[in-house]
Amino acid sequence: MAELKYRIENVLNETRILLLGGQVLLGFTYTGLFRAGIRSLAARGADRPDTRTCGPHRRSGMADIPGIIPPDR
């Protein structure tokens, strides 16, 4: 009975490790897919100086990413 319990625990641990590895690979894939889009957002926001001072978002640090937050109008 102890051997069966050990085997089940071992399979669960290996499954957890495989799932974590899959999540890491998926994250790298998403990074590669969205990299061009993020660069184009940054390029569009670079010509708008008012995007860096858009109210309460300045305190959160989100305004440091040009083009992500539209200006207050």
PDB file of N, CA and C in Angstrom:
ATOM      1  N   MET A   1       0.821  -1.195   0.000  1.00  0.00           N
ATOM      2  CA  MET A   1       0.000   0.000   0.000  1.00  0.00           C
ATOM      3  C   MET A   1       0.868   1.263   0.000  1.00  0.00           C
ATOM      4  N   ALA A   2       1.970   1.221   0.715  1.00  0.00           N
ATOM      5  CA  ALA A   2       2.858   2.386   0.772  1.00  0.00           C
ATOM      6  C   ALA A   2       3.482   2.655  -0.595  1.00  0.00           C
ATOM      7  N   GLU A   3       3.769   1.571  -1.349  1.00  0.00           N
ATOM      8  CA  GLU A   3       4.372   1.755  -2.661  1.00  0.00           C
ATOM      9  C   GLU A   3       3.379   2.426  -3.622  1.00  0.00           C
ATOM     10  N   LEU A   4       2.114   2.049  -3.561  1.00  0.00           N
ATOM     11  CA  LEU A   4       1.104   2.666  -4.414  1.00  0.00           C
ATOM     12  C   LEU A   4       0.948   4.153  -4.076  1.00  0.00           C
ATOM     13  N   LYS A   5       0.943   4.463  -2.797  1.00  0.00           N
ATOM     14  CA  LYS A   5       0.829   5.859  -2.368  1.00  0.00           C
ATOM     15  C   LYS A   5       2.027   6.664  -2.875  1.00  0.00           C
ATOM     16  N   TYR A   6       3.219   6.079  -2.812  1.00  0.00           N
ATOM     17  CA  TYR A   6       4.429   6.747  -3.293  1.00  0.00           C
ATOM     18  C   TYR A   6       4.348   6.982  -4.798  1.00  0.00           C
ATOM     19  N   ARG A   7       3.864   5.982  -5.545  1.00  0.00           N
ATOM     20  CA  ARG A   7       3.765   6.123  -6.999  1.00  0.00           C
ATOM     21  C   ARG A   7       2.760   7.205  -7.399  1.00  0.00           C
ATOM     22  N   ILE A   8       1.634   7.230  -6.712  1.00  0.00           N
ATOM     23  CA  ILE A   8       0.626   8.252  -7.007  1.00  0.00           C
ATOM     24  C   ILE A   8       1.179   9.642  -6.718  1.00  0.00           C
ATOM     25  N   GLU A   9       1.856   9.782  -5.589  1.00  0.00           N
ATOM     26  CA  GLU A   9       2.452  11.071  -5.241  1.00  0.00           C
ATOM     27  C   GLU A   9       3.511  11.477  -6.262  1.00  0.00           C
ATOM     28  N   ASN A  10       4.294  10.530  -6.729  1.00  0.00           N
ATOM     29  CA  ASN A  10       5.329  10.800  -7.716  1.00  0.00           C
ATOM     30  C   ASN A  10       4.712  11.255  -9.042  1.00  0.00           C
ATOM     31  N   VAL A  11       3.649  10.592  -9.469  1.00  0.00           N
ATOM     32  CA  VAL A  11       2.982  10.973 -10.716  1.00  0.00           C
ATOM     33  C   VAL A  11       2.400  12.381 -10.600  1.00  0.00           C
ATOM     34  N   LEU A  12       1.797  12.693  -9.460  1.00  0.00           N
ATOM     35  CA  LEU A  12       1.246  14.032  -9.266  1.00  0.00           C
ATOM     36  C   LEU A  12       2.339  15.099  -9.286  1.00  0.00           C
ATOM     37  N   ASN A  13       3.462  14.822  -8.661  1.00  0.00           N
ATOM     38  CA  ASN A  13       4.577  15.779  -8.667  1.00  0.00           C
ATOM     39  C   ASN A  13       5.125  15.990 -10.076  1.00  0.00           C
ATOM     40  N   GLU A  14       5.277  14.914 -10.830  1.00  0.00           N
ATOM     41  CA  GLU A  14       5.773  15.032 -12.201  1.00  0.00           C
ATOM     42  C   GLU A  14       4.785  15.809 -13.070  1.00  0.00           C
ATOM     43  N   THR A  15       3.501  15.584 -12.854  1.00  0.00           N
ATOM     44  CA  THR A  15       2.483  16.302 -13.615  1.00  0.00           C
ATOM     45  C   THR A  15       2.537  17.790 -13.314  1.00  0.00           C
ATOM     46  N   ARG A  16       2.721  18.131 -12.057  1.00  0.00           N
ATOM     47  CA  ARG A  16       2.835  19.551 -11.689  1.00  0.00           C
ATOM     48  C   ARG A  16       4.022  20.202 -12.393  1.00  0.00           C
ATOM     49  N   ILE A  17       5.135  19.501 -12.441  1.00  0.00           N
ATOM     50  CA  ILE A  17       6.333  20.045 -13.090  1.00  0.00           C
ATOM     51  C   ILE A  17       6.102  20.215 -14.592  1.00  0.00           C
ATOM     52  N   LEU A  18       5.443  19.234 -15.216  1.00  0.00           N
ATOM     53  CA  LEU A  18       5.162  19.339 -16.647  1.00  0.00           C
ATOM     54  C   LEU A  18       4.203  20.488 -16.951  1.00  0.00           C
ATOM     55  N   LEU A  19       3.208  20.677 -16.111  1.00  0.00           N
ATOM     56  CA  LEU A  19       2.274  21.788 -16.311  1.00  0.00           C
ATOM     57  C   LEU A  19       2.980  23.134 -16.167  1.00  0.00           C
ATOM     58  N   LEU A  20       3.854  23.251 -15.197  1.00  0.00           N
ATOM     59  CA  LEU A  20       4.604  24.493 -15.025  1.00  0.00           C
ATOM     60  C   LEU A  20       5.477  24.769 -16.247  1.00  0.00           C
ATOM     61  N   GLY A  21       6.145  23.745 -16.757  1.00  0.00           N
ATOM     62  CA  GLY A  21       6.960  23.915 -17.957  1.00  0.00           C
ATOM     63  C   GLY A  21       6.131  24.335 -19.157  1.00  0.00           C
ATOM     64  N   GLY A  22       4.943  23.759 -19.291  1.00  0.00           N
ATOM     65  CA  GLY A  22       4.045  24.141 -20.378  1.00  0.00           C
ATOM     66  C   GLY A  22       3.596  25.587 -20.265  1.00  0.00           C
ATOM     67  N   GLN A  23       3.331  26.034 -19.041  1.00  0.00           N
ATOM     68  CA  GLN A  23       2.929  27.427 -18.837  1.00  0.00           C
ATOM     69  C   GLN A  23       4.059  28.384 -19.193  1.00  0.00           C
ATOM     70  N   VAL A  24       5.278  28.018 -18.859  1.00  0.00           N
ATOM     71  CA  VAL A  24       6.428  28.865 -19.198  1.00  0.00           C
ATOM     72  C   VAL A  24       6.584  28.950 -20.714  1.00  0.00           C
ATOM     73  N   LEU A  25       6.482  27.817 -21.403  1.00  0.00           N
ATOM     74  CA  LEU A  25       6.603  27.830 -22.860  1.00  0.00           C
ATOM     75  C   LEU A  25       5.476  28.634 -23.505  1.00  0.00           C
ATOM     76  N   LEU A  26       4.279  28.523 -22.975  1.00  0.00           N
ATOM     77  CA  LEU A  26       3.155  29.297 -23.495  1.00  0.00           C
ATOM     78  C   LEU A  26       3.386  30.795 -23.290  1.00  0.00           C
ATOM     79  N   GLY A  27       3.951  31.157 -22.147  1.00  0.00           N
ATOM     80  CA  GLY A  27       4.260  32.561 -21.891  1.00  0.00           C
ATOM     81  C   GLY A  27       5.283  33.107 -22.872  1.00  0.00           C
ATOM     82  N   PHE A  28       6.312  32.323 -23.179  1.00  0.00           N
ATOM     83  CA  PHE A  28       7.301  32.762 -24.162  1.00  0.00           C
ATOM     84  C   PHE A  28       6.672  32.892 -25.544  1.00  0.00           C
ATOM     85  N   THR A  29       5.758  32.001 -25.872  1.00  0.00           N
ATOM     86  CA  THR A  29       5.079  32.076 -27.160  1.00  0.00           C
ATOM     87  C   THR A  29       4.254  33.351 -27.259  1.00  0.00           C
ATOM     88  N   TYR A  30       3.494  33.669 -26.212  1.00  0.00           N
ATOM     89  CA  TYR A  30       2.701  34.896 -26.218  1.00  0.00           C
ATOM     90  C   TYR A  30       3.594  36.129 -26.302  1.00  0.00           C
ATOM     91  N   THR A  31       4.720  36.103 -25.629  1.00  0.00           N
ATOM     92  CA  THR A  31       5.638  37.236 -25.694  1.00  0.00           C
ATOM     93  C   THR A  31       6.108  37.449 -27.130  1.00  0.00           C
ATOM     94  N   GLY A  32       6.446  36.377 -27.804  1.00  0.00           N
ATOM     95  CA  GLY A  32       6.885  36.485 -29.190  1.00  0.00           C
ATOM     96  C   GLY A  32       5.792  36.973 -30.120  1.00  0.00           C
ATOM     97  N   LEU A  33       4.565  36.520 -29.882  1.00  0.00           N
ATOM     98  CA  LEU A  33       3.458  36.915 -30.750  1.00  0.00           C
ATOM     99  C   LEU A  33       3.080  38.382 -30.587  1.00  0.00           C
ATOM    100  N   PHE A  34       3.107  38.878 -29.357  1.00  0.00           N
ATOM    101  CA  PHE A  34       2.633  40.228 -29.093  1.00  0.00           C
ATOM    102  C   PHE A  34       3.733  41.277 -29.092  1.00  0.00           C
ATOM    103  N   ARG A  35       4.976  40.883 -29.309  1.00  0.00           N
ATOM    104  CA  ARG A  35       6.085  41.835 -29.254  1.00  0.00           C
ATOM    105  C   ARG A  35       5.935  42.960 -30.285  1.00  0.00           C
ATOM    106  N   ALA A  36       5.567  42.623 -31.504  1.00  0.00           N
ATOM    107  CA  ALA A  36       5.425  43.652 -32.546  1.00  0.00           C
ATOM    108  C   ALA A  36       4.284  44.604 -32.216  1.00  0.00           C
ATOM    109  N   GLY A  37       3.193  44.087 -31.692  1.00  0.00           N
ATOM    110  CA  GLY A  37       2.070  44.944 -31.331  1.00  0.00           C
ATOM    111  C   GLY A  37       2.409  45.903 -30.212  1.00  0.00           C
ATOM    112  N   ILE A  38       3.155  45.436 -29.247  1.00  0.00           N
ATOM    113  CA  ILE A  38       3.550  46.297 -28.130  1.00  0.00           C
ATOM    114  C   ILE A  38       4.493  47.390 -28.625  1.00  0.00           C
ATOM    115  N   ARG A  39       5.385  47.040 -29.526  1.00  0.00           N
ATOM    116  CA  ARG A  39       6.286  48.057 -30.083  1.00  0.00           C
ATOM    117  C   ARG A  39       5.514  49.109 -30.863  1.00  0.00           C
ATOM    118  N   SER A  40       4.500  48.686 -31.624  1.00  0.00           N
ATOM    119  CA  SER A  40       3.734  49.674 -32.389  1.00  0.00           C
ATOM    120  C   SER A  40       2.930  50.574 -31.464  1.00  0.00           C
ATOM    121  N   LEU A  41       2.441  50.038 -30.346  1.00  0.00           N
ATOM    122  CA  LEU A  41       1.749  50.879 -29.375  1.00  0.00           C
ATOM    123  C   LEU A  41       2.693  51.924 -28.800  1.00  0.00           C
ATOM    124  N   ALA A  42       3.900  51.504 -28.475  1.00  0.00           N
ATOM    125  CA  ALA A  42       4.879  52.439 -27.929  1.00  0.00           C
ATOM    126  C   ALA A  42       5.243  53.500 -28.960  1.00  0.00           C
ATOM    127  N   ALA A  43       5.341  53.116 -30.222  1.00  0.00           N
ATOM    128  CA  ALA A  43       5.687  54.080 -31.266  1.00  0.00           C
ATOM    129  C   ALA A  43       4.560  55.087 -31.472  1.00  0.00           C
ATOM    130  N   ARG A  44       3.313  54.642 -31.397  1.00  0.00           N
ATOM    131  CA  ARG A  44       2.190  55.570 -31.569  1.00  0.00           C
ATOM    132  C   ARG A  44       2.087  56.543 -30.403  1.00  0.00           C
ATOM    133  N   GLY A  45       2.457  56.107 -29.216  1.00  0.00           N
ATOM    134  CA  GLY A  45       2.357  56.974 -28.055  1.00  0.00           C
ATOM    135  C   GLY A  45       3.529  57.915 -27.900  1.00  0.00           C
ATOM    136  N   ALA A  46       4.611  57.698 -28.638  1.00  0.00           N
ATOM    137  CA  ALA A  46       5.810  58.524 -28.485  1.00  0.00           C
ATOM    138  C   ALA A  46       5.589  59.948 -28.967  1.00  0.00           C
ATOM    139  N   ASP A  47       4.695  60.147 -29.937  1.00  0.00           N
ATOM    140  CA  ASP A  47       4.469  61.493 -30.457  1.00  0.00           C
ATOM    141  C   ASP A  47       3.391  62.245 -29.690  1.00  0.00           C
ATOM    142  N   ARG A  48       2.873  61.660 -28.621  1.00  0.00           N
ATOM    143  CA  ARG A  48       1.849  62.315 -27.806  1.00  0.00           C
ATOM    144  C   ARG A  48       2.395  62.537 -26.403  1.00  0.00           C
ATOM    145  N   PRO A  49       2.942  63.712 -26.131  1.00  0.00           N
ATOM    146  CA  PRO A  49       3.544  63.940 -24.812  1.00  0.00           C
ATOM    147  C   PRO A  49       2.527  63.947 -23.679  1.00  0.00           C
ATOM    148  N   ASP A  50       1.245  64.186 -23.985  1.00  0.00           N
ATOM    149  CA  ASP A  50       0.251  64.233 -22.923  1.00  0.00           C
ATOM    150  C   ASP A  50      -0.113  62.853 -22.391  1.00  0.00           C
ATOM    151  N   THR A  51       0.372  61.778 -22.990  1.00  0.00           N
ATOM    152  CA  THR A  51       0.074  60.437 -22.472  1.00  0.00           C
ATOM    153  C   THR A  51       0.832  60.155 -21.187  1.00  0.00           C
ATOM    154  N   ARG A  52       1.874  60.901 -20.906  1.00  0.00           N
ATOM    155  CA  ARG A  52       2.656  60.641 -19.708  1.00  0.00           C
ATOM    156  C   ARG A  52       2.102  61.349 -18.477  1.00  0.00           C
ATOM    157  N   THR A  53       1.150  62.231 -18.659  1.00  0.00           N
ATOM    158  CA  THR A  53       0.585  62.961 -17.526  1.00  0.00           C
ATOM    159  C   THR A  53      -0.931  62.857 -17.549  1.00  0.00           C
ATOM    160  N   CYS A  54      -1.449  61.677 -17.475  1.00  0.00           N
ATOM    161  CA  CYS A  54      -2.896  61.499 -17.605  1.00  0.00           C
ATOM    162  C   CYS A  54      -3.531  61.169 -16.263  1.00  0.00           C
ATOM    163  N   GLY A  55      -3.444  62.099 -15.344  1.00  0.00           N
ATOM    164  CA  GLY A  55      -4.204  62.025 -14.106  1.00  0.00           C
ATOM    165  C   GLY A  55      -3.737  60.974 -13.118  1.00  0.00           C
ATOM    166  N   PRO A  56      -4.689  60.230 -12.551  1.00  0.00           N
ATOM    167  CA  PRO A  56      -4.361  59.317 -11.451  1.00  0.00           C
ATOM    168  C   PRO A  56      -3.473  58.151 -11.854  1.00  0.00           C
ATOM    169  N   HIS A  57      -3.390  57.868 -13.151  1.00  0.00           N
ATOM    170  CA  HIS A  57      -2.554  56.751 -13.584  1.00  0.00           C
ATOM    171  C   HIS A  57      -1.072  57.044 -13.386  1.00  0.00           C
ATOM    172  N   ARG A  58      -0.737  58.306 -13.285  1.00  0.00           N
ATOM    173  CA  ARG A  58       0.668  58.679 -13.090  1.00  0.00           C
ATOM    174  C   ARG A  58       1.200  58.106 -11.787  1.00  0.00           C
ATOM    175  N   ARG A  59       0.367  58.061 -10.767  1.00  0.00           N
ATOM    176  CA  ARG A  59       0.815  57.531  -9.475  1.00  0.00           C
ATOM    177  C   ARG A  59       1.030  56.026  -9.526  1.00  0.00           C
ATOM    178  N   SER A  60       0.301  55.328 -10.403  1.00  0.00           N
ATOM    179  CA  SER A  60       0.414  53.876 -10.444  1.00  0.00           C
ATOM    180  C   SER A  60       1.582  53.404 -11.294  1.00  0.00           C
ATOM    181  N   GLY A  61       2.194  54.301 -12.057  1.00  0.00           N
ATOM    182  CA  GLY A  61       3.307  53.898 -12.905  1.00  0.00           C
ATOM    183  C   GLY A  61       2.868  53.448 -14.284  1.00  0.00           C
ATOM    184  N   MET A  62       1.569  53.324 -14.518  1.00  0.00           N
ATOM    185  CA  MET A  62       1.095  52.878 -15.819  1.00  0.00           C
ATOM    186  C   MET A  62       1.365  53.910 -16.907  1.00  0.00           C
ATOM    187  N   ALA A  63       1.480  55.173 -16.548  1.00  0.00           N
ATOM    188  CA  ALA A  63       1.725  56.205 -17.554  1.00  0.00           C
ATOM    189  C   ALA A  63       3.153  56.146 -18.072  1.00  0.00           C
ATOM    190  N   ASP A  64       3.995  55.340 -17.466  1.00  0.00           N
ATOM    191  CA  ASP A  64       5.360  55.198 -17.951  1.00  0.00           C
ATOM    192  C   ASP A  64       5.429  54.342 -19.203  1.00  0.00           C
ATOM    193  N   ILE A  65       4.318  53.718 -19.582  1.00  0.00           N
ATOM    194  CA  ILE A  65       4.274  52.904 -20.790  1.00  0.00           C
ATOM    195  C   ILE A  65       3.572  53.737 -21.862  1.00  0.00           C
ATOM    196  N   PRO A  66       4.317  54.359 -22.778  1.00  0.00           N
ATOM    197  CA  PRO A  66       3.705  55.246 -23.757  1.00  0.00           C
ATOM    198  C   PRO A  66       2.726  54.503 -24.659  1.00  0.00           C
ATOM    199  N   GLY A  67       1.593  55.118 -24.904  1.00  0.00           N
ATOM    200  CA  GLY A  67       0.623  54.555 -25.825  1.00  0.00           C
ATOM    201  C   GLY A  67      -0.354  53.594 -25.202  1.00  0.00           C
ATOM    202  N   ILE A  68      -0.168  53.227 -23.951  1.00  0.00           N
ATOM    203  CA  ILE A  68      -1.066  52.272 -23.329  1.00  0.00           C
ATOM    204  C   ILE A  68      -2.309  52.972 -22.795  1.00  0.00           C
ATOM    205  N   ILE A  69      -2.145  54.113 -22.159  1.00  0.00           N
ATOM    206  CA  ILE A  69      -3.265  54.816 -21.550  1.00  0.00           C
ATOM    207  C   ILE A  69      -3.562  56.068 -22.362  1.00  0.00           C
ATOM    208  N   PRO A  70      -4.799  56.226 -22.841  1.00  0.00           N
ATOM    209  CA  PRO A  70      -5.112  57.425 -23.623  1.00  0.00           C
ATOM    210  C   PRO A  70      -5.143  58.658 -22.734  1.00  0.00           C
ATOM    211  N   PRO A  71      -4.907  59.834 -23.302  1.00  0.00           N
ATOM    212  CA  PRO A  71      -4.913  61.056 -22.500  1.00  0.00           C
ATOM    213  C   PRO A  71      -6.322  61.412 -22.053  1.00  0.00           C
ATOM    214  N   ASP A  72      -6.416  62.151 -20.943  1.00  0.00           N
ATOM    215  CA  ASP A  72      -7.704  62.641 -20.464  1.00  0.00           C
ATOM    216  C   ASP A  72      -8.132  63.826 -21.323  1.00  0.00           C
ATOM    217  N   ARG A  73      -9.323  63.760 -21.862  1.00  0.00           N
ATOM    218  CA  ARG A  73      -9.833  64.869 -22.697  1.00  0.00           C
ATOM    219  C   ARG A  73     -11.272  65.092 -22.387  1.00  0.00           C
TER     220      ARG A  73
END
